[in-house]
Amino acid sequence: MPSDPFYITTAISYPNGRPHIGHAYEAIAADAIARFQRMQGREVRFQTGTDEHGLKMVQTARERGVEVADLAREMSDQFQAMCDALNVSYDNFQRTTDPAHHRASVAIWEAMKASGDLYLDRYEGWYSVRDEAYYEEKELTEGEGGAKLSPQGTPVEWTVEESWFFKLSKYEKPLLELYANQPDFIRPESRRNEVVRFVEGGLRDLSMSRTSFDWGVKVPGSPDHVMYVWVDALTNYLTGLGYPDATPDMAKFWPASLHLIGKDIVRFHAVYWPAFLMSAGIALPKQVFGHGFLLARDGAKMSKSAGNVVDPMALAERYGVDAFRYFLLREVSFGSDGTWSEEAIVARCNAELANSFGNLAQRVLSMVASNLGGKIPVLQGLSLADRREAANDHDRRHATLGTGFLCDSLRAAHEYREAFASLDWQRAFNAWLKVVFQANSYVDETSPWKLKATDPDLMASVLAHLMIVLHDLAIMLRPIAPTACDRLLDAIGIPEAERDFGSIDDMEWYDRLLSSGQFIAKPTPIFPRLELPAEDPA
């Protein structure tokens, strides 16, 4: 398994409103990746946080009649509470109002200036307050009443002010060379193609400061200017590692392994950010992945203005955190847009978690508890070497005792790990579910409860095979549904130190379990069936 350190980040959330299901989707996806990599044996650093500067925050605070710093603190606390409620295992929650972040932002600004890439001039152009982004005339569309809109459909306004500029045009060729030499720098491929076309269309120098408000990081030497919010925001990935100091974390985890972001901010991460880093003499991240949106049932993008924003904590409380996590990652092909509904949550989780995997766990552990008095069943007819050889060579010599089924599950675990590592989650889920369905069929075909009187040794061996596969399935699902899978592994008696992917290849854990004196108690359901809430008669 890989042993090199792994650094994953989410986009830091803009807290001018409460967190919604889209924020939850990205946080849960990043968490699943972080947990998967830890279970691969890697040392992982996982960072998320909040992006608290910019004009939108100023306007929202003014509308609410509160100080902008108080709004930032209140909303940031809500985003951190969301991560905690959804079992997101971040190592650092980075706020851009932290003094350490101010220091890091100033340091990268000064490094870019030292490279000769910053100059003072006058900015005239279209600016979207909602996107905190500048747009060229050719990118705009016409909205209702002739209003000009950004590519994201947000209003833009003509802005004229003195500004510091970054020589983005200087980096057009280096960026195109980056995309050509590292085709996986931007994923999925559709996002990469969009970025390449944008840069090939020519890059203009980028306005890097504002003078019309003062909520942000002040430009060093120009106290009337605050840094463009994206300079400040993107630098958070370095702040969390101790930049500009040469800290052990900087040495170990930078460059970042993966920036996980929404598709609407790919340009900032795949064009502006690498250009800033090139200018500052800092190594580039290894990959930027732009995932799709979770859309409402009618396919509309969720937004506060449309009134279709959903509270993720309410859904997690109603259906359970693990079921909610499973649904979000299972329902949508990662990288694409997808729709969701409460009916879809109930249907998907009942079919695959409650009726299939949960039912399998309940049946197997109940049979061990009732037919063997809770004693761990003795495995016959298969060694670790046999299982590996059969899995690799598609050997079926031991199929009479169900070992062909065990070898299928080992192959599926390998496919799952390969697919998950490449973020092809639908293939990973399909590999996992195939074994779940096979295991349930194996129970039906062998009817181990009938073997108790006629062939108790064969019954024990069948149950041993099922225990092993149940362990493997729980390990595979653990990055997505950690609490439920840990409850199942607790019931089996697997120590915390052995709950990684290496244990699937190492069947020696089963011998240790046999010698531990572990007993299987009567189980309780790990994935109860879900029900839609009753309609309000009013």
C-alpha positions as a Python dict, from the first residue, in 0.01 Angstrom:
ca = {
    (1, 'M'): (0, 0, 0),
    (2, 'P'): (120, 361, -59),
    (3, 'S'): (308, 518, 230),
    (4, 'D'): (378, 874, 109),
    (5, 'P'): (191, 1153, 292),
    (6, 'F'): (-141, 1271, 148),
    (7, 'Y'): (-274, 1628, 178),
    (8, 'I'): (-635, 1691, 77),
    (9, 'T'): (-830, 2016, 95),
    (10, 'T'): (-1183, 2131, 27),
    (11, 'A'): (-1265, 2472, -105),
    (12, 'I'): (-1314, 2689, 200),
    (13, 'S'): (-1682, 2780, 228),
    (14, 'Y'): (-1805, 3138, 193),
    (15, 'P'): (-2007, 3193, 511),
    (16, 'N'): (-2246, 3470, 413),
    (17, 'G'): (-2528, 3224, 481),
    (18, 'R'): (-2592, 2893, 656),
    (19, 'P'): (-2438, 2573, 515),
    (20, 'H'): (-2647, 2385, 259),
    (21, 'I'): (-2643, 2035, 111),
    (22, 'G'): (-2382, 2131, -149),
    (23, 'H'): (-2135, 2223, 124),
    (24, 'A'): (-2210, 1891, 295),
    (25, 'Y'): (-2153, 1699, -29),
    (26, 'E'): (-1802, 1836, -77),
    (27, 'A'): (-1706, 1793, 290),
    (28, 'I'): (-1829, 1433, 299),
    (29, 'A'): (-1658, 1348, -31),
    (30, 'A'): (-1327, 1487, 94),
    (31, 'D'): (-1371, 1304, 424),
    (32, 'A'): (-1430, 972, 248),
    (33, 'I'): (-1109, 1025, 47),
    (34, 'A'): (-913, 1116, 362),
    (35, 'R'): (-1043, 811, 550),
    (36, 'F'): (-970, 585, 252),
    (37, 'Q'): (-611, 711, 232),
    (38, 'R'): (-560, 662, 607),
    (39, 'M'): (-684, 305, 567),
    (40, 'Q'): (-427, 266, 289),
    (41, 'G'): (-158, 331, 550),
    (42, 'R'): (-87, 690, 456),
    (43, 'E'): (-31, 981, 691),
    (44, 'V'): (-309, 1220, 592),
    (45, 'R'): (-361, 1591, 639),
    (46, 'F'): (-719, 1702, 570),
    (47, 'Q'): (-805, 2072, 573),
    (48, 'T'): (-1131, 2259, 533),
    (49, 'G'): (-1248, 2597, 660),
    (50, 'T'): (-1417, 2928, 579),
    (51, 'D'): (-1338, 3215, 343),
    (52, 'E'): (-1456, 3516, 543),
    (53, 'H'): (-1343, 3826, 355),
    (54, 'G'): (-1487, 4005, 53),
    (55, 'L'): (-1767, 4240, -42),
    (56, 'K'): (-2046, 3983, -7),
    (57, 'M'): (-1972, 3950, 364),
    (58, 'V'): (-1980, 4327, 405),
    (59, 'Q'): (-2315, 4355, 227),
    (60, 'T'): (-2472, 4064, 418),
    (61, 'A'): (-2360, 4209, 753),
    (62, 'R'): (-2500, 4548, 657),
    (63, 'E'): (-2835, 4391, 559),
    (64, 'R'): (-2853, 4210, 894),
    (65, 'G'): (-2741, 4511, 1095),
    (66, 'V'): (-2441, 4336, 1252),
    (67, 'E'): (-2066, 4383, 1251),
    (68, 'V'): (-1901, 4187, 971),
    (69, 'A'): (-1656, 4022, 1214),
    (70, 'D'): (-1948, 3900, 1425),
    (71, 'L'): (-2122, 3761, 1115),
    (72, 'A'): (-1803, 3583, 1010),
    (73, 'R'): (-1761, 3424, 1353),
    (74, 'E'): (-2127, 3317, 1377),
    (75, 'M'): (-2139, 3162, 1030),
    (76, 'S'): (-1796, 3002, 1049),
    (77, 'D'): (-1903, 2830, 1370),
    (78, 'Q'): (-2204, 2688, 1183),
    (79, 'F'): (-1986, 2544, 908),
    (80, 'Q'): (-1754, 2383, 1160),
    (81, 'A'): (-2057, 2245, 1346),
    (82, 'M'): (-2182, 2096, 1016),
    (83, 'C'): (-1850, 1917, 964),
    (84, 'D'): (-1859, 1782, 1319),
    (85, 'A'): (-2221, 1667, 1288),
    (86, 'L'): (-2147, 1485, 961),
    (87, 'N'): (-1843, 1305, 1105),
    (88, 'V'): (-1596, 1491, 883),
    (89, 'S'): (-1250, 1404, 1015),
    (90, 'Y'): (-1065, 1726, 930),
    (91, 'D'): (-724, 1791, 1082),
    (92, 'N'): (-744, 2167, 1049),
    (93, 'F'): (-1037, 2407, 1011),
    (94, 'Q'): (-878, 2717, 860),
    (95, 'R'): (-1045, 3057, 899),
    (96, 'T'): (-916, 3337, 680),
    (97, 'T'): (-962, 3587, 965),
    (98, 'D'): (-694, 3409, 1169),
    (99, 'P'): (-380, 3621, 1226),
    (100, 'A'): (-163, 3339, 1091),
    (101, 'H'): (-355, 3353, 764),
    (102, 'H'): (-304, 3729, 739),
    (103, 'R'): (70, 3669, 771),
    (104, 'A'): (69, 3398, 502),
    (105, 'S'): (-131, 3615, 259),
    (106, 'V'): (111, 3903, 302),
    (107, 'A'): (405, 3667, 248),
    (108, 'I'): (277, 3527, -83),
    (109, 'W'): (189, 3880, -200),
    (110, 'E'): (540, 3999, -128),
    (111, 'A'): (686, 3693, -303),
    (112, 'M'): (482, 3771, -617),
    (113, 'K'): (584, 4135, -600),
    (114, 'A'): (950, 4036, -563),
    (115, 'S'): (912, 3842, -890),
    (116, 'G'): (805, 4163, -1062),
    (117, 'D'): (453, 4034, -1124),
    (118, 'L'): (252, 4301, -938),
    (119, 'Y'): (200, 4659, -1057),
    (120, 'L'): (-36, 4947, -975),
    (121, 'D'): (-285, 5067, -1240),
    (122, 'R'): (-651, 5157, -1291),
    (123, 'Y'): (-918, 4885, -1325),
    (124, 'E'): (-1225, 4927, -1542),
    (125, 'G'): (-1438, 4621, -1604),
    (126, 'W'): (-1720, 4386, -1506),
    (127, 'Y'): (-1725, 4245, -1156),
    (128, 'S'): (-1965, 3997, -993),
    (129, 'V'): (-2004, 4058, -622),
    (130, 'R'): (-2169, 3718, -573),
    (131, 'D'): (-1883, 3530, -747),
    (132, 'E'): (-1612, 3769, -620),
    (133, 'A'): (-1479, 3746, -975),
    (134, 'Y'): (-1388, 3965, -1272),
    (135, 'Y'): (-1522, 3881, -1618),
    (136, 'E'): (-1447, 3990, -1972),
    (137, 'E'): (-1722, 4127, -2197),
    (138, 'K'): (-1709, 3818, -2421),
    (139, 'E'): (-1795, 3593, -2122),
    (140, 'L'): (-2116, 3776, -2030),
    (141, 'T'): (-2471, 3683, -2122),
    (142, 'E'): (-2785, 3894, -2128),
    (143, 'G'): (-3045, 3846, -1858),
    (144, 'E'): (-3391, 3980, -1792),
    (145, 'G'): (-3435, 4343, -1888),
    (146, 'G'): (-3101, 4345, -2066),
    (147, 'A'): (-2902, 4298, -1746),
    (148, 'K'): (-2555, 4157, -1796),
    (149, 'L'): (-2480, 3824, -1626),
    (150, 'S'): (-2164, 3628, -1553),
    (151, 'P'): (-2113, 3273, -1690),
    (152, 'Q'): (-2257, 3156, -1356),
    (153, 'G'): (-2575, 3359, -1413),
    (154, 'T'): (-2493, 3616, -1144),
    (155, 'P'): (-2531, 3994, -1189),
    (156, 'V'): (-2221, 4193, -1281),
    (157, 'E'): (-2154, 4562, -1236),
    (158, 'W'): (-1914, 4797, -1409),
    (159, 'T'): (-1633, 4879, -1168),
    (160, 'V'): (-1376, 5158, -1191),
    (161, 'E'): (-1104, 5193, -927),
    (162, 'E'): (-730, 5199, -870),
    (163, 'S'): (-599, 4844, -839),
    (164, 'W'): (-291, 4634, -811),
    (165, 'F'): (-258, 4396, -1105),
    (166, 'F'): (-97, 4054, -1142),
    (167, 'K'): (83, 3969, -1468),
    (168, 'L'): (-138, 3669, -1543),
    (169, 'S'): (-67, 3707, -1916),
    (170, 'K'): (298, 3620, -1844),
    (171, 'Y'): (191, 3272, -1734),
    (172, 'E'): (-23, 3175, -2034),
    (173, 'K'): (247, 2956, -2191),
    (174, 'P'): (370, 2801, -1861),
    (175, 'L'): (11, 2708, -1774),
    (176, 'L'): (-53, 2543, -2111),
    (177, 'E'): (273, 2350, -2070),
    (178, 'L'): (158, 2240, -1724),
    (179, 'Y'): (-172, 2105, -1861),
    (180, 'A'): (6, 1927, -2147),
    (181, 'N'): (279, 1772, -1931),
    (182, 'Q'): (48, 1678, -1643),
    (183, 'P'): (-285, 1577, -1797),
    (184, 'D'): (-418, 1468, -1457),
    (185, 'F'): (-351, 1808, -1301),
    (186, 'I'): (-718, 1898, -1368),
    (187, 'R'): (-989, 1633, -1340),
    (188, 'P'): (-1230, 1524, -1468),
    (189, 'E'): (-1132, 1563, -1833),
    (190, 'S'): (-1431, 1785, -1913),
    (191, 'R'): (-1305, 2044, -1663),
    (192, 'R'): (-953, 2018, -1802),
    (193, 'N'): (-1079, 2085, -2153),
    (194, 'E'): (-1272, 2392, -2036),
    (195, 'V'): (-964, 2536, -1865),
    (196, 'V'): (-735, 2468, -2162),
    (197, 'R'): (-979, 2644, -2396),
    (198, 'F'): (-1000, 2940, -2159),
    (199, 'V'): (-623, 2983, -2137),
    (200, 'E'): (-574, 2925, -2511),
    (201, 'G'): (-817, 3215, -2566),
    (202, 'G'): (-560, 3447, -2410),
    (203, 'L'): (-507, 3570, -2054),
    (204, 'R'): (-537, 3930, -1940),
    (205, 'D'): (-362, 4065, -1633),
    (206, 'L'): (-572, 4021, -1320),
    (207, 'S'): (-696, 4296, -1088),
    (208, 'M'): (-567, 4197, -743),
    (209, 'S'): (-696, 4459, -500),
    (210, 'R'): (-1002, 4666, -410),
    (211, 'T'): (-1038, 5012, -257),
    (212, 'S'): (-1417, 5034, -228),
    (213, 'F'): (-1427, 4841, 102),
    (214, 'D'): (-1177, 4744, 371),
    (215, 'W'): (-1288, 4399, 496),
    (216, 'G'): (-991, 4186, 395),
    (217, 'V'): (-614, 4155, 411),
    (218, 'K'): (-449, 4493, 356),
    (219, 'V'): (-199, 4510, 72),
    (220, 'P'): (148, 4562, 222),
    (221, 'G'): (263, 4919, 154),
    (222, 'S'): (-83, 5020, 21),
    (223, 'P'): (-312, 5048, 323),
    (224, 'D'): (-604, 5180, 114),
    (225, 'H'): (-613, 4851, -79),
    (226, 'V'): (-736, 4510, 35),
    (227, 'M'): (-627, 4199, -150),
    (228, 'Y'): (-858, 4043, -406),
    (229, 'V'): (-1047, 3787, -201),
    (230, 'W'): (-924, 3496, -413),
    (231, 'V'): (-557, 3576, -337),
    (232, 'D'): (-647, 3560, 29),
    (233, 'A'): (-873, 3254, -4),
    (234, 'L'): (-639, 3034, -208),
    (235, 'T'): (-350, 3100, 28),
    (236, 'N'): (-537, 2914, 303),
    (237, 'Y'): (-400, 2585, 167),
    (238, 'L'): (-52, 2704, 265),
    (239, 'T'): (-155, 2876, 588),
    (240, 'G'): (-273, 2548, 737),
    (241, 'L'): (76, 2403, 697),
    (242, 'G'): (256, 2697, 859),
    (243, 'Y'): (364, 2899, 553),
    (244, 'P'): (571, 3112, 521),
    (245, 'D'): (779, 2928, 780),
    (246, 'A'): (967, 2613, 677),
    (247, 'T'): (760, 2394, 909),
    (248, 'P'): (769, 2012, 924),
    (249, 'D'): (413, 2011, 787),
    (250, 'M'): (517, 2220, 485),
    (251, 'A'): (804, 1983, 417),
    (252, 'K'): (588, 1674, 460),
    (253, 'F'): (256, 1765, 298),
    (254, 'W'): (321, 2032, 35),
    (255, 'P'): (257, 2016, -255),
    (256, 'A'): (-106, 1924, -188),
    (257, 'S'): (-214, 1586, -321),
    (258, 'L'): (-567, 1697, -407),
    (259, 'H'): (-769, 2018, -406),
    (260, 'L'): (-1132, 1904, -410),
    (261, 'I'): (-1360, 2187, -530),
    (262, 'G'): (-1687, 2264, -705),
    (263, 'K'): (-1685, 2295, -1083),
    (264, 'D'): (-1778, 2665, -1063),
    (265, 'I'): (-1442, 2762, -912),
    (266, 'V'): (-1209, 2549, -1126),
    (267, 'R'): (-1070, 2857, -1301),
    (268, 'F'): (-948, 3008, -974),
    (269, 'H'): (-775, 2683, -871),
    (270, 'A'): (-644, 2568, -1208),
    (271, 'V'): (-545, 2902, -1364),
    (272, 'Y'): (-496, 3174, -1103),
    (273, 'W'): (-362, 2957, -819),
    (274, 'P'): (-85, 2780, -1015),
    (275, 'A'): (13, 3114, -1169),
    (276, 'F'): (38, 3273, -821),
    (277, 'L'): (246, 2980, -700),
    (278, 'M'): (477, 2991, -1002),
    (279, 'S'): (530, 3361, -939),
    (280, 'A'): (599, 3305, -568),
    (281, 'G'): (837, 3015, -636),
    (282, 'I'): (621, 2758, -458),
    (283, 'A'): (559, 2403, -584),
    (284, 'L'): (224, 2338, -752),
    (285, 'P'): (-46, 2106, -614),
    (286, 'K'): (-62, 1763, -776),
    (287, 'Q'): (-428, 1765, -874),
    (288, 'V'): (-742, 1978, -883),
    (289, 'F'): (-1072, 1788, -904),
    (290, 'G'): (-1386, 1984, -990),
    (291, 'H'): (-1693, 1791, -880),
    (292, 'G'): (-2045, 1858, -1004),
    (293, 'F'): (-2348, 2008, -830),
    (294, 'L'): (-2627, 1849, -632),
    (295, 'L'): (-2942, 1976, -799),
    (296, 'A'): (-3300, 1995, -681),
    (297, 'R'): (-3548, 1734, -803),
    (298, 'D'): (-3642, 1956, -1100),
    (299, 'G'): (-3276, 1990, -1202),
    (300, 'A'): (-3248, 2349, -1076),
    (301, 'K'): (-2933, 2465, -901),
    (302, 'M'): (-2997, 2524, -532),
    (303, 'S'): (-2960, 2880, -410),
    (304, 'K'): (-3093, 3105, -137),
    (305, 'S'): (-3257, 3332, -394),
    (306, 'A'): (-3446, 3037, -548),
    (307, 'G'): (-3566, 2929, -204),
    (308, 'N'): (-3464, 2565, -256),
    (309, 'V'): (-3166, 2544, -18),
    (310, 'V'): (-3172, 2239, 209),
    (311, 'D'): (-3028, 2205, 560),
    (312, 'P'): (-2797, 1901, 554),
    (313, 'M'): (-2803, 1860, 932),
    (314, 'A'): (-3180, 1815, 928),
    (315, 'L'): (-3149, 1538, 668),
    (316, 'A'): (-2867, 1369, 859),
    (317, 'E'): (-3070, 1380, 1179),
    (318, 'R'): (-3378, 1241, 1005),
    (319, 'Y'): (-3210, 955, 816),
    (320, 'G'): (-2885, 901, 1005),
    (321, 'V'): (-2540, 1041, 928),
    (322, 'D'): (-2403, 723, 769),
    (323, 'A'): (-2706, 669, 546),
    (324, 'F'): (-2694, 1035, 439),
    (325, 'R'): (-2323, 1010, 360),
    (326, 'Y'): (-2378, 688, 164),
    (327, 'F'): (-2659, 837, -42),
    (328, 'L'): (-2467, 1150, -141),
    (329, 'L'): (-2165, 958, -268),
    (330, 'R'): (-2357, 666, -417),
    (331, 'E'): (-2633, 855, -597),
    (332, 'V'): (-2421, 1087, -812),
    (333, 'S'): (-2142, 988, -1051),
    (334, 'F'): (-1851, 1178, -901),
    (335, 'G'): (-1759, 1474, -1119),
    (336, 'S'): (-2106, 1504, -1273),
    (337, 'D'): (-2418, 1688, -1163),
    (338, 'G'): (-2695, 1486, -1002),
    (339, 'T'): (-3038, 1532, -848),
    (340, 'W'): (-3155, 1429, -505),
    (341, 'S'): (-3478, 1395, -309),
    (342, 'E'): (-3585, 1251, 23),
    (343, 'E'): (-3767, 976, -162),
    (344, 'A'): (-3440, 886, -334),
    (345, 'I'): (-3255, 877, -1),
    (346, 'V'): (-3509, 632, 145),
    (347, 'A'): (-3526, 413, -167),
    (348, 'R'): (-3149, 390, -217),
    (349, 'C'): (-3055, 332, 146),
    (350, 'N'): (-3331, 80, 210),
    (351, 'A'): (-3245, -123, -99),
    (352, 'E'): (-2868, -129, -58),
    (353, 'L'): (-2795, -67, 309),
    (354, 'A'): (-3092, -198, 509),
    (355, 'N'): (-3222, -480, 287),
    (356, 'S'): (-2889, -597, 145),
    (357, 'F'): (-2581, -523, 356),
    (358, 'G'): (-2758, -466, 688),
    (359, 'N'): (-2967, -779, 639),
    (360, 'L'): (-2656, -981, 555),
    (361, 'A'): (-2480, -868, 875),
    (362, 'Q'): (-2789, -942, 1082),
    (363, 'R'): (-2832, -1292, 933),
    (364, 'V'): (-2468, -1396, 967),
    (365, 'L'): (-2410, -1272, 1320),
    (366, 'S'): (-2747, -1405, 1434),
    (367, 'M'): (-2660, -1752, 1300),
    (368, 'V'): (-2324, -1749, 1476),
    (369, 'A'): (-2488, -1637, 1800),
    (370, 'S'): (-2775, -1889, 1786),
    (371, 'N'): (-2615, -2193, 1618),
    (372, 'L'): (-2263, -2176, 1762),
    (373, 'G'): (-2339, -2012, 2095),
    (374, 'G'): (-2153, -1702, 1976),
    (375, 'K'): (-1821, -1885, 1925),
    (376, 'I'): (-1613, -1777, 1627),
    (377, 'P'): (-1652, -2054, 1364),
    (378, 'V'): (-1347, -2253, 1262),
    (379, 'L'): (-1242, -2208, 900),
    (380, 'Q'): (-1161, -2526, 709),
    (381, 'G'): (-1015, -2596, 368),
    (382, 'L'): (-854, -2259, 290),
    (383, 'S'): (-528, -2096, 386),
    (384, 'L'): (-418, -1737, 328),
    (385, 'A'): (-192, -1857, 47),
    (386, 'D'): (-481, -2052, -110),
    (387, 'R'): (-703, -1747, -108),
    (388, 'R'): (-444, -1522, -265),
    (389, 'E'): (-350, -1778, -530),
    (390, 'A'): (-711, -1846, -620),
    (391, 'A'): (-797, -1478, -633),
    (392, 'N'): (-505, -1404, -861),
    (393, 'D'): (-548, -1707, -1089),
    (394, 'H'): (-928, -1735, -1092),
    (395, 'D'): (-886, -2081, -944),
    (396, 'R'): (-1200, -2265, -835),
    (397, 'R'): (-1039, -2577, -685),
    (398, 'H'): (-1194, -2510, -344),
    (399, 'A'): (-1542, -2406, -458),
    (400, 'T'): (-1714, -2691, -271),
    (401, 'L'): (-1645, -2518, 58),
    (402, 'G'): (-1731, -2173, -70),
    (403, 'T'): (-1373, -2064, -116),
    (404, 'G'): (-1444, -1959, -473),
    (405, 'F'): (-1683, -1706, -321),
    (406, 'L'): (-1412, -1588, -80),
    (407, 'C'): (-1173, -1539, -368),
    (408, 'D'): (-1436, -1341, -560),
    (409, 'S'): (-1468, -1110, -262),
    (410, 'L'): (-1091, -1060, -248),
    (411, 'R'): (-1084, -967, -617),
    (412, 'A'): (-1374, -730, -561),
    (413, 'A'): (-1186, -566, -272),
    (414, 'H'): (-888, -506, -500),
    (415, 'E'): (-1114, -357, -769),
    (416, 'Y'): (-1285, -141, -507),
    (417, 'R'): (-956, 2, -384),
    (418, 'E'): (-831, 72, -734),
    (419, 'A'): (-1158, 241, -834),
    (420, 'F'): (-1187, 443, -511),
    (421, 'A'): (-829, 567, -538),
    (422, 'S'): (-900, 700, -888),
    (423, 'L'): (-1229, 858, -763),
    (424, 'D'): (-1435, 626, -987),
    (425, 'W'): (-1679, 574, -705),
    (426, 'Q'): (-1960, 419, -902),
    (427, 'R'): (-1729, 135, -1007),
    (428, 'A'): (-1617, 100, -644),
    (429, 'F'): (-1976, 84, -516),
    (430, 'N'): (-2069, -167, -785),
    (431, 'A'): (-1779, -394, -687),
    (432, 'W'): (-1886, -374, -322),
    (433, 'L'): (-2253, -439, -395),
    (434, 'K'): (-2171, -737, -615),
    (435, 'V'): (-2015, -910, -314),
    (436, 'V'): (-2306, -808, -88),
    (437, 'F'): (-2549, -972, -331),
    (438, 'Q'): (-2325, -1279, -372),
    (439, 'A'): (-2302, -1320, 4),
    (440, 'N'): (-2678, -1307, 47),
    (441, 'S'): (-2717, -1564, -232),
    (442, 'Y'): (-2452, -1782, -68),
    (443, 'V'): (-2654, -1782, 255),
    (444, 'D'): (-2966, -1887, 67),
    (445, 'E'): (-2785, -2158, -131),
    (446, 'T'): (-2602, -2318, 162),
    (447, 'S'): (-2878, -2273, 425),
    (448, 'P'): (-2627, -2311, 711),
    (449, 'W'): (-2902, -2340, 972),
    (450, 'K'): (-3000, -2670, 809),
    (451, 'L'): (-2646, -2806, 838),
    (452, 'K'): (-2634, -2792, 1215),
    (453, 'A'): (-2777, -3143, 1254),
    (454, 'T'): (-2628, -3305, 941),
    (455, 'D'): (-2280, -3152, 904),
    (456, 'P'): (-2186, -2910, 1182),
    (457, 'D'): (-1828, -2875, 1056),
    (458, 'L'): (-1948, -2764, 715),
    (459, 'M'): (-2194, -2525, 881),
    (460, 'A'): (-1910, -2371, 1080),
    (461, 'S'): (-1695, -2337, 770),
    (462, 'V'): (-1977, -2171, 575),
    (463, 'L'): (-2030, -1924, 860),
    (464, 'A'): (-1655, -1862, 877),
    (465, 'H'): (-1653, -1775, 507),
    (466, 'L'): (-1941, -1534, 565),
    (467, 'M'): (-1768, -1376, 866),
    (468, 'I'): (-1458, -1311, 656),
    (469, 'V'): (-1658, -1153, 376),
    (470, 'L'): (-1861, -948, 625),
    (471, 'H'): (-1533, -814, 764),
    (472, 'D'): (-1411, -728, 412),
    (473, 'L'): (-1735, -551, 322),
    (474, 'A'): (-1727, -347, 642),
    (475, 'I'): (-1367, -242, 576),
    (476, 'M'): (-1454, -135, 221),
    (477, 'L'): (-1756, 70, 327),
    (478, 'R'): (-1585, 222, 631),
    (479, 'P'): (-1461, 545, 460),
    (480, 'I'): (-1820, 625, 366),
    (481, 'A'): (-2019, 497, 665),
    (482, 'P'): (-1759, 493, 943),
    (483, 'T'): (-1983, 477, 1250),
    (484, 'A'): (-2202, 189, 1130),
    (485, 'C'): (-1906, -9, 999),
    (486, 'D'): (-1717, 38, 1325),
    (487, 'R'): (-2021, -93, 1514),
    (488, 'L'): (-2015, -402, 1294),
    (489, 'L'): (-1640, -450, 1335),
    (490, 'D'): (-1685, -405, 1711),
    (491, 'A'): (-1947, -682, 1705),
    (492, 'I'): (-1709, -912, 1517),
    (493, 'G'): (-1425, -824, 1755),
    (494, 'I'): (-1181, -651, 1519),
    (495, 'P'): (-931, -425, 1702),
    (496, 'E'): (-907, -64, 1586),
    (497, 'A'): (-550, -120, 1466),
    (498, 'E'): (-665, -388, 1220),
    (499, 'R'): (-940, -188, 1049),
    (500, 'D'): (-752, -104, 731),
    (501, 'F'): (-729, -239, 379),
    (502, 'G'): (-421, -444, 460),
    (503, 'S'): (-636, -666, 679),
    (504, 'I'): (-839, -779, 376),
    (505, 'D'): (-526, -931, 223),
    (506, 'D'): (-408, -1064, 559),
    (507, 'M'): (-649, -1337, 668),
    (508, 'E'): (-428, -1393, 971),
    (509, 'W'): (-662, -1158, 1158),
    (510, 'Y'): (-912, -1444, 1159),
    (511, 'D'): (-669, -1676, 1338),
    (512, 'R'): (-609, -1405, 1596),
    (513, 'L'): (-985, -1366, 1636),
    (514, 'L'): (-1025, -1739, 1695),
    (515, 'S'): (-759, -1741, 1964),
    (516, 'S'): (-892, -1425, 2134),
    (517, 'G'): (-1194, -1597, 2286),
    (518, 'Q'): (-1423, -1341, 2122),
    (519, 'F'): (-1795, -1423, 2133),
    (520, 'I'): (-2060, -1289, 1897),
    (521, 'A'): (-2358, -1147, 2083),
    (522, 'K'): (-2707, -1126, 1941),
    (523, 'P'): (-2675, -838, 1692),
    (524, 'T'): (-2875, -520, 1654),
    (525, 'P'): (-2940, -377, 1305),
    (526, 'I'): (-2660, -156, 1178),
    (527, 'F'): (-2874, -1, 903),
    (528, 'P'): (-3241, 14, 1008),
    (529, 'R'): (-3498, 72, 738),
    (530, 'L'): (-3578, 437, 669),
    (531, 'E'): (-3920, 595, 642),
    (532, 'L'): (-4028, 921, 484),
    (533, 'P'): (-4166, 1169, 736),
    (534, 'A'): (-4544, 1172, 765),
    (535, 'E'): (-4709, 1451, 572),
    (536, 'D'): (-4826, 1742, 780),
    (537, 'P'): (-5209, 1729, 759),
    (538, 'A'): (-5217, 2106, 788),
}
